[in-house]
Structure formats: structure tokens, C-alpha cells
Amino acid sequence: MTLYFMDGKFTEQGELNISIDDRGYYFGDGVYEVIKVYGGELYTAEEHISRLFQSAAKVKMTIPYSEGQMLEIARELALCNTISVGHVYIQVTRGAAPRTHQFPASTVVPVVSAYAIQNPRPTSNIDNGVPVKSVEDIRWLRCDIKSLNLLGNVLAKQEAYEVNCAEALLHRDGVVTEGSSSNMFGVKGGTIYTHPANNLILNGITRQVVLGLCQELAVPLKETAFTIEEAFKMDELFLTSTTSEIMPITSIDGHSIGSGIPGTLTRKLQKAFALQIPSIIAGE
Ligand code: PDD
């Protein structure tokens, strides 16, 4: 039996009470998080919950729980559903109210829903790398908010999938921003480059983990954006996300990156990443 969280309680799918008037349906008016579970434990959960509250504040939404309560809900879902490797999905919408663009009355309470799902690590792609497609970044100018409104991301990912690419390499005015659901990194001459954490990208939790690992390993890293032309000439490219971890990129639009196989710095970071998580090392 799968347990979900909705309307303040843990419940089964058949009992979920979802309103057609939920502003998530009408406007994508909400925020969300995806938290990875390894060996039954949530990974970087505090950081994800903290970003959920930051996203909500940026869209002037008040989550009707504390950060501690949200953490407990996420932990409970992973535990009750006996998730070993997978993720917890949490979303908060501005609530259910008759459709008007402006915010509903302040008495309308945001709807918090969440579930946990078993989901294996994409080990083959992590080991072998993936091809990406360059796609123009047509999204809005608040990509720092982890909003439910993901049409720009959905269209970009689909464009990549239609040519058998795993991810879209988004570029705005010739500058690489991020992926449709990941952050992008390039390696040139031993230095790692990634777009600065501003309004044009989501400041990924995995991105922040990589920044920390680079510091620990004394690998030079610059939060400096690179152009799409520079991307083609990188020695290595990789993407990061909660579900993809650190994933090498082997080609852009069919052109090989470096020697077309995962590079040494990418491998070094992957190893350091895995070392923090006992269940990865144990091969579980
Ligand atoms: N996506 N950029 C975008 C646009 C994303 O949607 C994501 C995550 C990231 C990476 O963030 P993090 O390392 O915190 O997962 C960057 C999640 C996994 C998703 O939508 O499924």
C-alpha cells in the first residue's frame, strides 16, 4: 500500500482529495522539491526544504507548516513506503479557489502534497555519459524559483528527447544557462565553469554539493558562464541534479566533447560524491 501526504494527513491514493480549482492546475501556481533517498535516508533534505520555503517566499506564498514539520513529513513518507533508493516529491500550491488570476482570499490555505517513490540510480548514464541537444532558453526570468510552472522546461526536454538526447543544454543570448532539469558544468584546462547562481538558473542542491567537493579537492571552479561556442570546445562537460547526480555529457548536437568519453575531473567528482553516501559505495 502506497502512502501519500495531503491535506495534513497520510492517505492512500484512492482517498486523495484533489480539487479541480487547485491553482496548481489553473496556473502552475505553486512550488516543489525533489529529495533523493539513498539507503532509506533522505540526502541533503534540510537544503531542499529550505529552498522550498525560499521558493514559496519568492512567490509570496506561506507554507502552513514549519521547515521541521516538512522534513518530518518527507522522512515519514520514505519510511512508511520502505523506500531504499528513490525520491520524495513535495509540492505546495496556492490552494483551491474559483479561478481568478490574482491571489485568492487570505483564508485560502496552500495545499501541501507529497509522495515517495522507489527509483533506481541511473547508473548506466552516470557511467557512460549522455548526449545533449542545444536548445534556446525561452523561459521566464525567475528560474531561481523552483516553480510548478515548467512549460519552457518541458518543451526543451521534449525537443532533446525527440533526437535521442537525454537533456537540453539551454542557452540564452548565446550563453549556456542550465539544463531543462539540471545544472551544467564545463571543464577547460583543469578549471570547472558553471553559470553563477542568479535569476537565470535554479541554484541546484547537487550544484552546491559539487561546489563544496571542488573546494575539498582543491579543484579550481569559477562561477562564470560560458557560451554555447565554448561549450563545444570544452575538455569535459557534465550535468548535475538530484536524480542524475553527476552525469557526464559525451556530445552536443552530435559533436563529441573532448574524446567523447567521460573526463577525468568528472570521474574524480563522481567518486568524491559517491564517497559521501555509504549505500552507493555498498552498491545498493
Ligand atoms: N530538477 N535546474 C533545473 C531547471 C531543475 O529542474 C533542477 C532539478 C536542477 C538541479 O537541481 P537539484 O540539484 O537541486 O536537483 C537545476 C528536479 C530534479 C526535477 O524537476 O525533477
PDB file of C-alpha atoms and ligand atoms in Angstrom:
ATOM      1  CA  MET A   1       0.000   0.000   0.000  1.00  0.00           C
ATOM      2  CA  THR A   2       1.434   3.344  -1.028  1.00  0.00           C
ATOM      3  CA  LEU A   3       1.014   6.239   1.372  1.00  0.00           C
ATOM      4  CA  TYR A   4       0.700   9.833   0.179  1.00  0.00           C
ATOM      5  CA  PHE A   5       0.557  13.052   2.140  1.00  0.00           C
ATOM      6  CA  MET A   6      -2.250  15.510   1.503  1.00  0.00           C
ATOM      7  CA  ASP A   7      -4.491  17.873   3.457  1.00  0.00           C
ATOM      8  CA  GLY A   8      -2.480  17.321   6.613  1.00  0.00           C
ATOM      9  CA  LYS A   9      -2.681  13.540   6.661  1.00  0.00           C
ATOM     10  CA  PHE A  10      -1.098  10.399   5.300  1.00  0.00           C
ATOM     11  CA  THR A  11      -3.527   8.705   2.978  1.00  0.00           C
ATOM     12  CA  GLU A  12      -3.936   6.148   0.180  1.00  0.00           C
ATOM     13  CA  GLN A  13      -4.243   7.202  -3.451  1.00  0.00           C
ATOM     14  CA  GLY A  14      -7.961   6.386  -3.684  1.00  0.00           C
ATOM     15  CA  GLU A  15      -8.612   8.766  -0.821  1.00  0.00           C
ATOM     16  CA  LEU A  16      -6.693  11.721  -2.222  1.00  0.00           C
ATOM     17  CA  ASN A  17      -8.880  14.778  -2.310  1.00  0.00           C
ATOM     18  CA  ILE A  18      -7.725  16.894  -5.263  1.00  0.00           C
ATOM     19  CA  SER A  19      -9.773  19.895  -6.342  1.00  0.00           C
ATOM     20  CA  ILE A  20     -10.267  20.995  -9.948  1.00  0.00           C
ATOM     21  CA  ASP A  21      -9.979  24.523  -8.517  1.00  0.00           C
ATOM     22  CA  ASP A  22      -6.442  23.927  -7.266  1.00  0.00           C
ATOM     23  CA  ARG A  23      -4.298  26.804  -8.556  1.00  0.00           C
ATOM     24  CA  GLY A  24      -1.629  24.272  -9.411  1.00  0.00           C
ATOM     25  CA  TYR A  25      -3.909  23.082 -12.247  1.00  0.00           C
ATOM     26  CA  TYR A  26      -5.032  26.510 -13.373  1.00  0.00           C
ATOM     27  CA  PHE A  27      -1.793  28.438 -13.269  1.00  0.00           C
ATOM     28  CA  GLY A  28       1.052  26.157 -12.187  1.00  0.00           C
ATOM     29  CA  ASP A  29       0.784  28.444  -9.169  1.00  0.00           C
ATOM     30  CA  GLY A  30       2.994  26.571  -6.752  1.00  0.00           C
ATOM     31  CA  VAL A  31       6.468  25.375  -5.880  1.00  0.00           C
ATOM     32  CA  TYR A  32       8.049  21.937  -5.463  1.00  0.00           C
ATOM     33  CA  GLU A  33      11.078  19.901  -4.437  1.00  0.00           C
ATOM     34  CA  VAL A  34      12.555  16.504  -5.242  1.00  0.00           C
ATOM     35  CA  ILE A  35      14.630  14.928  -2.453  1.00  0.00           C
ATOM     36  CA  LYS A  36      16.750  11.849  -3.111  1.00  0.00           C
ATOM     37  CA  VAL A  37      16.616   8.789  -0.860  1.00  0.00           C
ATOM     38  CA  TYR A  38      19.724   6.613  -0.545  1.00  0.00           C
ATOM     39  CA  GLY A  39      19.795   3.558   1.713  1.00  0.00           C
ATOM     40  CA  GLY A  40      16.449   4.628   3.175  1.00  0.00           C
ATOM     41  CA  GLU A  41      17.847   8.032   4.239  1.00  0.00           C
ATOM     42  CA  LEU A  42      16.990  11.415   2.753  1.00  0.00           C
ATOM     43  CA  TYR A  43      20.003  13.136   1.160  1.00  0.00           C
ATOM     44  CA  THR A  44      20.548  16.901   1.708  1.00  0.00           C
ATOM     45  CA  ALA A  45      16.959  17.125   2.913  1.00  0.00           C
ATOM     46  CA  GLU A  46      17.441  20.288   5.011  1.00  0.00           C
ATOM     47  CA  GLU A  47      18.802  22.121   1.965  1.00  0.00           C
ATOM     48  CA  HIS A  48      15.847  21.049  -0.200  1.00  0.00           C
ATOM     49  CA  ILE A  49      13.275  22.014   2.435  1.00  0.00           C
ATOM     50  CA  SER A  50      14.990  25.333   2.965  1.00  0.00           C
ATOM     51  CA  ARG A  51      14.877  26.013  -0.813  1.00  0.00           C
ATOM     52  CA  LEU A  52      11.169  25.041  -0.848  1.00  0.00           C
ATOM     53  CA  PHE A  53      10.486  27.755   1.727  1.00  0.00           C
ATOM     54  CA  GLN A  54      12.640  30.247  -0.203  1.00  0.00           C
ATOM     55  CA  SER A  55      10.736  29.476  -3.437  1.00  0.00           C
ATOM     56  CA  ALA A  56       7.414  29.900  -1.616  1.00  0.00           C
ATOM     57  CA  ALA A  57       8.518  33.234  -0.119  1.00  0.00           C
ATOM     58  CA  LYS A  58       9.618  34.489  -3.557  1.00  0.00           C
ATOM     59  CA  VAL A  59       6.085  33.895  -4.894  1.00  0.00           C
ATOM     60  CA  LYS A  60       4.526  35.346  -1.717  1.00  0.00           C
ATOM     61  CA  MET A  61       3.109  32.030  -0.529  1.00  0.00           C
ATOM     62  CA  THR A  62       3.065  30.886   3.097  1.00  0.00           C
ATOM     63  CA  ILE A  63       3.550  27.160   3.671  1.00  0.00           C
ATOM     64  CA  PRO A  64       1.233  26.116   6.517  1.00  0.00           C
ATOM     65  CA  TYR A  65       3.975  24.049   8.233  1.00  0.00           C
ATOM     66  CA  SER A  66       7.388  24.695   9.699  1.00  0.00           C
ATOM     67  CA  GLU A  67      10.565  23.509   7.944  1.00  0.00           C
ATOM     68  CA  GLY A  68      10.934  20.894  10.693  1.00  0.00           C
ATOM     69  CA  GLN A  69       7.398  19.595  10.096  1.00  0.00           C
ATOM     70  CA  MET A  70       8.000  19.375   6.333  1.00  0.00           C
ATOM     71  CA  LEU A  71      11.203  17.416   6.963  1.00  0.00           C
ATOM     72  CA  GLU A  72       9.285  15.026   9.204  1.00  0.00           C
ATOM     73  CA  ILE A  73       6.610  14.506   6.523  1.00  0.00           C
ATOM     74  CA  ALA A  74       9.299  13.711   3.914  1.00  0.00           C
ATOM     75  CA  ARG A  75      11.074  11.288   6.289  1.00  0.00           C
ATOM     76  CA  GLU A  76       7.808   9.599   7.242  1.00  0.00           C
ATOM     77  CA  LEU A  77       6.881   9.053   3.580  1.00  0.00           C
ATOM     78  CA  ALA A  78      10.255   7.459   2.766  1.00  0.00           C
ATOM     79  CA  LEU A  79       9.999   5.265   5.852  1.00  0.00           C
ATOM     80  CA  CYS A  80       6.337   4.186   5.566  1.00  0.00           C
ATOM     81  CA  ASN A  81       6.757   3.349   1.905  1.00  0.00           C
ATOM     82  CA  THR A  82      10.006   1.442   2.638  1.00  0.00           C
ATOM     83  CA  ILE A  83      11.955   3.358   0.007  1.00  0.00           C
ATOM     84  CA  SER A  84      15.580   2.200  -0.219  1.00  0.00           C
ATOM     85  CA  VAL A  85      16.657   4.157  -3.323  1.00  0.00           C
ATOM     86  CA  GLY A  86      14.254   6.691  -4.766  1.00  0.00           C
ATOM     87  CA  HIS A  87      12.908  10.134  -4.084  1.00  0.00           C
ATOM     88  CA  VAL A  88      10.351  12.157  -2.205  1.00  0.00           C
ATOM     89  CA  TYR A  89       8.335  14.675  -4.235  1.00  0.00           C
ATOM     90  CA  ILE A  90       6.749  17.616  -2.410  1.00  0.00           C
ATOM     91  CA  GLN A  91       4.599  20.335  -3.901  1.00  0.00           C
ATOM     92  CA  VAL A  92       2.781  23.299  -2.440  1.00  0.00           C
ATOM     93  CA  THR A  93       0.146  25.155  -4.431  1.00  0.00           C
ATOM     94  CA  ARG A  94      -1.554  28.425  -3.552  1.00  0.00           C
ATOM     95  CA  GLY A  95      -4.690  26.447  -2.713  1.00  0.00           C
ATOM     96  CA  ALA A  96      -8.078  25.775  -4.255  1.00  0.00           C
ATOM     97  CA  ALA A  97     -10.337  28.706  -5.112  1.00  0.00           C
ATOM     98  CA  PRO A  98     -12.565  29.821  -8.025  1.00  0.00           C
ATOM     99  CA  ARG A  99     -10.341  30.830 -10.948  1.00  0.00           C
ATOM    100  CA  THR A 100      -9.048  34.389 -10.803  1.00  0.00           C
ATOM    101  CA  HIS A 101      -5.504  35.412 -11.747  1.00  0.00           C
ATOM    102  CA  GLN A 102      -4.971  37.500  -8.632  1.00  0.00           C
ATOM    103  CA  PHE A 103      -4.296  35.711  -5.356  1.00  0.00           C
ATOM    104  CA  PRO A 104      -7.361  34.176  -3.655  1.00  0.00           C
ATOM    105  CA  ALA A 105      -8.655  35.415  -0.259  1.00  0.00           C
ATOM    106  CA  SER A 106      -6.126  35.072   2.554  1.00  0.00           C
ATOM    107  CA  THR A 107      -8.384  32.414   4.113  1.00  0.00           C
ATOM    108  CA  VAL A 108      -7.474  30.022   1.270  1.00  0.00           C
ATOM    109  CA  VAL A 109      -4.778  27.725   2.633  1.00  0.00           C
ATOM    110  CA  PRO A 110      -1.942  26.465   0.393  1.00  0.00           C
ATOM    111  CA  VAL A 111      -2.238  22.756  -0.456  1.00  0.00           C
ATOM    112  CA  VAL A 112       0.756  20.619   0.510  1.00  0.00           C
ATOM    113  CA  SER A 113       1.002  17.203  -1.126  1.00  0.00           C
ATOM    114  CA  ALA A 114       3.844  14.718  -1.232  1.00  0.00           C
ATOM    115  CA  TYR A 115       4.747  11.142  -2.049  1.00  0.00           C
ATOM    116  CA  ALA A 116       7.766   8.858  -2.020  1.00  0.00           C
ATOM    117  CA  ILE A 117       8.719   6.549  -4.869  1.00  0.00           C
ATOM    118  CA  GLN A 118      11.292   3.815  -5.385  1.00  0.00           C
ATOM    119  CA  ASN A 119      13.533   4.831  -8.281  1.00  0.00           C
ATOM    120  CA  PRO A 120      16.934   3.305  -9.092  1.00  0.00           C
ATOM    121  CA  ARG A 121      20.035   5.435  -9.713  1.00  0.00           C
ATOM    122  CA  PRO A 122      20.573   5.942 -13.473  1.00  0.00           C
ATOM    123  CA  THR A 123      23.885   4.067 -13.217  1.00  0.00           C
ATOM    124  CA  SER A 124      24.351   3.354 -16.926  1.00  0.00           C
ATOM    125  CA  ASN A 125      24.083   7.063 -17.836  1.00  0.00           C
ATOM    126  CA  ILE A 126      26.250   8.039 -14.846  1.00  0.00           C
ATOM    127  CA  ASP A 127      28.934   5.579 -16.022  1.00  0.00           C
ATOM    128  CA  ASN A 128      28.770   6.125 -19.777  1.00  0.00           C
ATOM    129  CA  GLY A 129      27.565   9.705 -20.136  1.00  0.00           C
ATOM    130  CA  VAL A 130      24.733  11.091 -22.244  1.00  0.00           C
ATOM    131  CA  PRO A 131      24.254  13.162 -25.408  1.00  0.00           C
ATOM    132  CA  VAL A 132      22.574  16.571 -25.111  1.00  0.00           C
ATOM    133  CA  LYS A 133      20.886  18.920 -27.581  1.00  0.00           C
ATOM    134  CA  SER A 134      21.364  22.669 -27.563  1.00  0.00           C
ATOM    135  CA  VAL A 135      18.020  24.434 -27.151  1.00  0.00           C
ATOM    136  CA  GLU A 136      17.244  28.120 -26.851  1.00  0.00           C
ATOM    137  CA  ASP A 137      16.276  29.079 -23.303  1.00  0.00           C
ATOM    138  CA  ILE A 138      12.847  30.697 -23.682  1.00  0.00           C
ATOM    139  CA  ARG A 139      11.871  30.509 -20.005  1.00  0.00           C
ATOM    140  CA  TRP A 140      10.877  33.409 -17.777  1.00  0.00           C
ATOM    141  CA  LEU A 141      13.412  35.487 -15.845  1.00  0.00           C
ATOM    142  CA  ARG A 142      12.868  33.901 -12.409  1.00  0.00           C
ATOM    143  CA  CYS A 143      14.430  30.493 -12.983  1.00  0.00           C
ATOM    144  CA  ASP A 144      15.817  30.708  -9.426  1.00  0.00           C
ATOM    145  CA  ILE A 145      12.313  29.790  -8.197  1.00  0.00           C
ATOM    146  CA  LYS A 146      11.517  26.071  -8.239  1.00  0.00           C
ATOM    147  CA  SER A 147       8.070  26.742  -9.622  1.00  0.00           C
ATOM    148  CA  LEU A 148       5.498  24.223 -10.863  1.00  0.00           C
ATOM    149  CA  ASN A 149       5.194  26.308 -13.989  1.00  0.00           C
ATOM    150  CA  LEU A 150       7.547  24.244 -16.139  1.00  0.00           C
ATOM    151  CA  LEU A 151       6.295  24.575 -19.735  1.00  0.00           C
ATOM    152  CA  GLY A 152       9.583  26.052 -21.002  1.00  0.00           C
ATOM    153  CA  ASN A 153      11.476  23.177 -19.371  1.00  0.00           C
ATOM    154  CA  VAL A 154       9.016  20.547 -20.650  1.00  0.00           C
ATOM    155  CA  LEU A 155       9.254  21.808 -24.250  1.00  0.00           C
ATOM    156  CA  ALA A 156      13.065  21.891 -24.104  1.00  0.00           C
ATOM    157  CA  LYS A 157      13.321  18.351 -22.687  1.00  0.00           C
ATOM    158  CA  GLN A 158      10.909  17.044 -25.327  1.00  0.00           C
ATOM    159  CA  GLU A 159      12.958  18.681 -28.111  1.00  0.00           C
ATOM    160  CA  ALA A 160      16.032  16.869 -26.768  1.00  0.00           C
ATOM    161  CA  TYR A 161      14.223  13.537 -26.396  1.00  0.00           C
ATOM    162  CA  GLU A 162      12.954  13.670 -29.967  1.00  0.00           C
ATOM    163  CA  VAL A 163      16.557  13.449 -31.197  1.00  0.00           C
ATOM    164  CA  ASN A 164      17.512  10.786 -28.634  1.00  0.00           C
ATOM    165  CA  CYS A 165      19.260  13.213 -26.306  1.00  0.00           C
ATOM    166  CA  ALA A 166      18.940  12.888 -22.542  1.00  0.00           C
ATOM    167  CA  GLU A 167      18.890  16.595 -21.786  1.00  0.00           C
ATOM    168  CA  ALA A 168      18.600  20.051 -23.343  1.00  0.00           C
ATOM    169  CA  LEU A 169      21.603  22.347 -22.996  1.00  0.00           C
ATOM    170  CA  LEU A 170      19.806  25.669 -22.600  1.00  0.00           C
ATOM    171  CA  HIS A 171      21.366  28.890 -23.893  1.00  0.00           C
ATOM    172  CA  ARG A 172      20.099  32.439 -23.644  1.00  0.00           C
ATOM    173  CA  ASP A 173      21.638  35.087 -25.930  1.00  0.00           C
ATOM    174  CA  GLY A 174      24.434  32.596 -26.706  1.00  0.00           C
ATOM    175  CA  VAL A 175      25.222  31.910 -23.050  1.00  0.00           C
ATOM    176  CA  VAL A 176      24.716  28.445 -21.529  1.00  0.00           C
ATOM    177  CA  THR A 177      22.390  28.726 -18.543  1.00  0.00           C
ATOM    178  CA  GLU A 178      21.487  25.204 -17.347  1.00  0.00           C
ATOM    179  CA  GLY A 179      19.625  22.059 -18.416  1.00  0.00           C
ATOM    180  CA  SER A 180      15.839  21.639 -18.567  1.00  0.00           C
ATOM    181  CA  SER A 181      16.022  19.829 -15.199  1.00  0.00           C
ATOM    182  CA  SER A 182      19.717  20.033 -14.297  1.00  0.00           C
ATOM    183  CA  ASN A 183      22.691  22.373 -13.912  1.00  0.00           C
ATOM    184  CA  MET A 184      25.513  22.467 -16.474  1.00  0.00           C
ATOM    185  CA  PHE A 185      29.270  22.442 -15.895  1.00  0.00           C
ATOM    186  CA  GLY A 186      32.185  22.694 -18.358  1.00  0.00           C
ATOM    187  CA  VAL A 187      35.855  21.852 -17.823  1.00  0.00           C
ATOM    188  CA  LYS A 188      38.617  23.692 -19.705  1.00  0.00           C
ATOM    189  CA  GLY A 189      42.318  23.475 -18.914  1.00  0.00           C
ATOM    190  CA  GLY A 190      41.674  21.967 -15.473  1.00  0.00           C
ATOM    191  CA  THR A 191      39.174  24.634 -14.366  1.00  0.00           C
ATOM    192  CA  ILE A 192      35.465  23.965 -13.936  1.00  0.00           C
ATOM    193  CA  TYR A 193      32.994  26.616 -15.106  1.00  0.00           C
ATOM    194  CA  THR A 194      29.307  26.950 -14.302  1.00  0.00           C
ATOM    195  CA  HIS A 195      26.707  29.707 -14.599  1.00  0.00           C
ATOM    196  CA  PRO A 196      26.534  31.918 -11.494  1.00  0.00           C
ATOM    197  CA  ALA A 197      23.546  31.368  -9.211  1.00  0.00           C
ATOM    198  CA  ASN A 198      21.345  34.268 -10.289  1.00  0.00           C
ATOM    199  CA  ASN A 199      17.787  34.637 -11.607  1.00  0.00           C
ATOM    200  CA  LEU A 200      18.603  32.725 -14.825  1.00  0.00           C
ATOM    201  CA  ILE A 201      19.190  29.324 -13.216  1.00  0.00           C
ATOM    202  CA  LEU A 202      17.989  27.182 -10.351  1.00  0.00           C
ATOM    203  CA  ASN A 203      20.734  27.023  -7.734  1.00  0.00           C
ATOM    204  CA  GLY A 204      20.732  23.222  -7.638  1.00  0.00           C
ATOM    205  CA  ILE A 205      21.427  21.442  -4.384  1.00  0.00           C
ATOM    206  CA  THR A 206      23.651  18.996  -6.298  1.00  0.00           C
ATOM    207  CA  ARG A 207      25.363  22.029  -7.888  1.00  0.00           C
ATOM    208  CA  GLN A 208      26.105  23.288  -4.384  1.00  0.00           C
ATOM    209  CA  VAL A 209      27.401  19.847  -3.365  1.00  0.00           C
ATOM    210  CA  VAL A 210      29.748  19.919  -6.385  1.00  0.00           C
ATOM    211  CA  LEU A 211      30.971  23.403  -5.428  1.00  0.00           C
ATOM    212  CA  GLY A 212      31.788  22.023  -1.972  1.00  0.00           C
ATOM    213  CA  LEU A 213      33.552  18.965  -3.409  1.00  0.00           C
ATOM    214  CA  CYS A 214      35.682  21.178  -5.672  1.00  0.00           C
ATOM    215  CA  GLN A 215      36.770  23.156  -2.640  1.00  0.00           C
ATOM    216  CA  GLU A 216      37.625  19.985  -0.693  1.00  0.00           C
ATOM    217  CA  LEU A 217      39.555  18.517  -3.621  1.00  0.00           C
ATOM    218  CA  ALA A 218      41.225  21.857  -4.456  1.00  0.00           C
ATOM    219  CA  VAL A 219      39.816  21.717  -7.982  1.00  0.00           C
ATOM    220  CA  PRO A 220      39.610  25.243  -9.438  1.00  0.00           C
ATOM    221  CA  LEU A 221      35.989  26.258 -10.061  1.00  0.00           C
ATOM    222  CA  LYS A 222      34.673  29.526 -11.429  1.00  0.00           C
ATOM    223  CA  GLU A 223      31.027  30.540 -11.248  1.00  0.00           C
ATOM    224  CA  THR A 224      31.448  32.152 -14.646  1.00  0.00           C
ATOM    225  CA  ALA A 225      29.072  31.484 -17.522  1.00  0.00           C
ATOM    226  CA  PHE A 226      30.370  30.057 -20.808  1.00  0.00           C
ATOM    227  CA  THR A 227      28.961  30.478 -24.291  1.00  0.00           C
ATOM    228  CA  ILE A 228      27.454  27.786 -26.452  1.00  0.00           C
ATOM    229  CA  GLU A 229      30.506  28.031 -28.786  1.00  0.00           C
ATOM    230  CA  GLU A 230      32.793  27.496 -25.790  1.00  0.00           C
ATOM    231  CA  ALA A 231      30.674  24.535 -24.676  1.00  0.00           C
ATOM    232  CA  PHE A 232      31.501  22.684 -27.908  1.00  0.00           C
ATOM    233  CA  LYS A 233      35.230  23.176 -27.217  1.00  0.00           C
ATOM    234  CA  MET A 234      35.209  22.125 -23.554  1.00  0.00           C
ATOM    235  CA  ASP A 235      37.510  19.281 -22.458  1.00  0.00           C
ATOM    236  CA  GLU A 236      34.647  17.866 -20.403  1.00  0.00           C
ATOM    237  CA  LEU A 237      31.006  18.676 -19.775  1.00  0.00           C
ATOM    238  CA  PHE A 238      28.708  17.303 -17.130  1.00  0.00           C
ATOM    239  CA  LEU A 239      25.305  17.988 -15.645  1.00  0.00           C
ATOM    240  CA  THR A 240      24.044  17.673 -12.093  1.00  0.00           C
ATOM    241  CA  SER A 241      20.679  17.101 -10.456  1.00  0.00           C
ATOM    242  CA  THR A 242      19.120  15.274  -7.540  1.00  0.00           C
ATOM    243  CA  THR A 243      18.129  12.318  -9.693  1.00  0.00           C
ATOM    244  CA  SER A 244      21.003  12.417 -12.251  1.00  0.00           C
ATOM    245  CA  GLU A 245      23.760  13.074  -9.654  1.00  0.00           C
ATOM    246  CA  ILE A 246      26.932  13.992 -11.602  1.00  0.00           C
ATOM    247  CA  MET A 247      26.331  12.841 -15.169  1.00  0.00           C
ATOM    248  CA  PRO A 248      28.955  13.150 -17.920  1.00  0.00           C
ATOM    249  CA  ILE A 249      27.932  14.681 -21.265  1.00  0.00           C
ATOM    250  CA  THR A 250      29.558  12.990 -24.250  1.00  0.00           C
ATOM    251  CA  SER A 251      28.217  15.119 -27.119  1.00  0.00           C
ATOM    252  CA  ILE A 252      26.267  18.247 -28.035  1.00  0.00           C
ATOM    253  CA  ASP A 253      24.147  18.091 -31.195  1.00  0.00           C
ATOM    254  CA  GLY A 254      26.120  15.020 -32.276  1.00  0.00           C
ATOM    255  CA  HIS A 255      29.570  16.679 -31.821  1.00  0.00           C
ATOM    256  CA  SER A 256      31.811  14.837 -29.356  1.00  0.00           C
ATOM    257  CA  ILE A 257      33.009  16.651 -26.252  1.00  0.00           C
ATOM    258  CA  GLY A 258      36.697  16.061 -25.546  1.00  0.00           C
ATOM    259  CA  SER A 259      37.452  12.483 -26.526  1.00  0.00           C
ATOM    260  CA  GLY A 260      33.752  11.580 -26.391  1.00  0.00           C
ATOM    261  CA  ILE A 261      34.062   9.655 -23.131  1.00  0.00           C
ATOM    262  CA  PRO A 262      33.610  10.853 -19.530  1.00  0.00           C
ATOM    263  CA  GLY A 263      36.581  13.007 -18.490  1.00  0.00           C
ATOM    264  CA  THR A 264      38.977  12.662 -15.560  1.00  0.00           C
ATOM    265  CA  LEU A 265      37.687  15.596 -13.493  1.00  0.00           C
ATOM    266  CA  THR A 266      34.113  14.405 -13.953  1.00  0.00           C
ATOM    267  CA  ARG A 267      35.171  10.940 -12.745  1.00  0.00           C
ATOM    268  CA  LYS A 268      37.020  12.437  -9.790  1.00  0.00           C
ATOM    269  CA  LEU A 269      33.924  14.375  -8.701  1.00  0.00           C
ATOM    270  CA  GLN A 270      31.684  11.334  -9.198  1.00  0.00           C
ATOM    271  CA  LYS A 271      33.964   9.314  -6.915  1.00  0.00           C
ATOM    272  CA  ALA A 272      34.001  12.023  -4.259  1.00  0.00           C
ATOM    273  CA  PHE A 273      30.210  12.331  -4.500  1.00  0.00           C
ATOM    274  CA  ALA A 274      29.717   8.567  -4.038  1.00  0.00           C
ATOM    275  CA  LEU A 275      32.112   8.507  -1.073  1.00  0.00           C
ATOM    276  CA  GLN A 276      29.700  10.652   0.949  1.00  0.00           C
ATOM    277  CA  ILE A 277      26.882   8.144   0.510  1.00  0.00           C
ATOM    278  CA  PRO A 278      27.507   4.735   2.118  1.00  0.00           C
ATOM    279  CA  SER A 279      24.767   2.931   0.175  1.00  0.00           C
ATOM    280  CA  ILE A 280      26.310   3.943  -3.189  1.00  0.00           C
ATOM    281  CA  ILE A 281      29.674   2.539  -2.136  1.00  0.00           C
ATOM    282  CA  ALA A 282      27.961  -0.631  -0.928  1.00  0.00           C
ATOM    283  CA  GLY A 283      26.415  -0.899  -4.393  1.00  0.00           C
ATOM    284  CA  GLU A 284      22.859  -0.945  -3.048  1.00  0.00           C
TER     285      GLU A 284
HETATM  286  N1  PDD B   1      15.162  19.207 -11.228  1.00  0.00           N
HETATM  287  N2  PDD B   1      17.810  23.210 -12.834  1.00  0.00           N
HETATM  288  C1  PDD B   1      16.529  22.892 -13.039  1.00  0.00           C
HETATM  289  C2  PDD B   1      15.733  23.679 -14.012  1.00  0.00           C
HETATM  290  C3  PDD B   1      15.965  21.788 -12.355  1.00  0.00           C
HETATM  291  O1  PDD B   1      14.681  21.487 -12.541  1.00  0.00           O
HETATM  292  C4  PDD B   1      16.769  21.034 -11.461  1.00  0.00           C
HETATM  293  C5  PDD B   1      16.231  19.878 -10.676  1.00  0.00           C
HETATM  294  C6  PDD B   1      18.110  21.422 -11.284  1.00  0.00           C
HETATM  295  C7  PDD B   1      19.023  20.680 -10.326  1.00  0.00           C
HETATM  296  O2  PDD B   1      18.673  20.936  -9.003  1.00  0.00           O
HETATM  297  P1  PDD B   1      18.940  19.894  -7.838  1.00  0.00           P
HETATM  298  O3  PDD B   1      20.383  19.545  -7.890  1.00  0.00           O
HETATM  299  O4  PDD B   1      18.556  20.612  -6.622  1.00  0.00           O
HETATM  300  O5  PDD B   1      18.083  18.682  -8.107  1.00  0.00           O
HETATM  301  C8  PDD B   1      18.587  22.518 -11.967  1.00  0.00           C
HETATM  302  C9  PDD B   1      14.469  18.200 -10.446  1.00  0.00           C
HETATM  303  C10 PDD B   1      15.312  17.030 -10.107  1.00  0.00           C
HETATM  304  C11 PDD B   1      13.182  17.849 -11.156  1.00  0.00           C
HETATM  305  O6  PDD B   1      12.497  18.769 -11.573  1.00  0.00           O
HETATM  306  O7  PDD B   1      12.853  16.666 -11.259  1.00  0.00           O
END
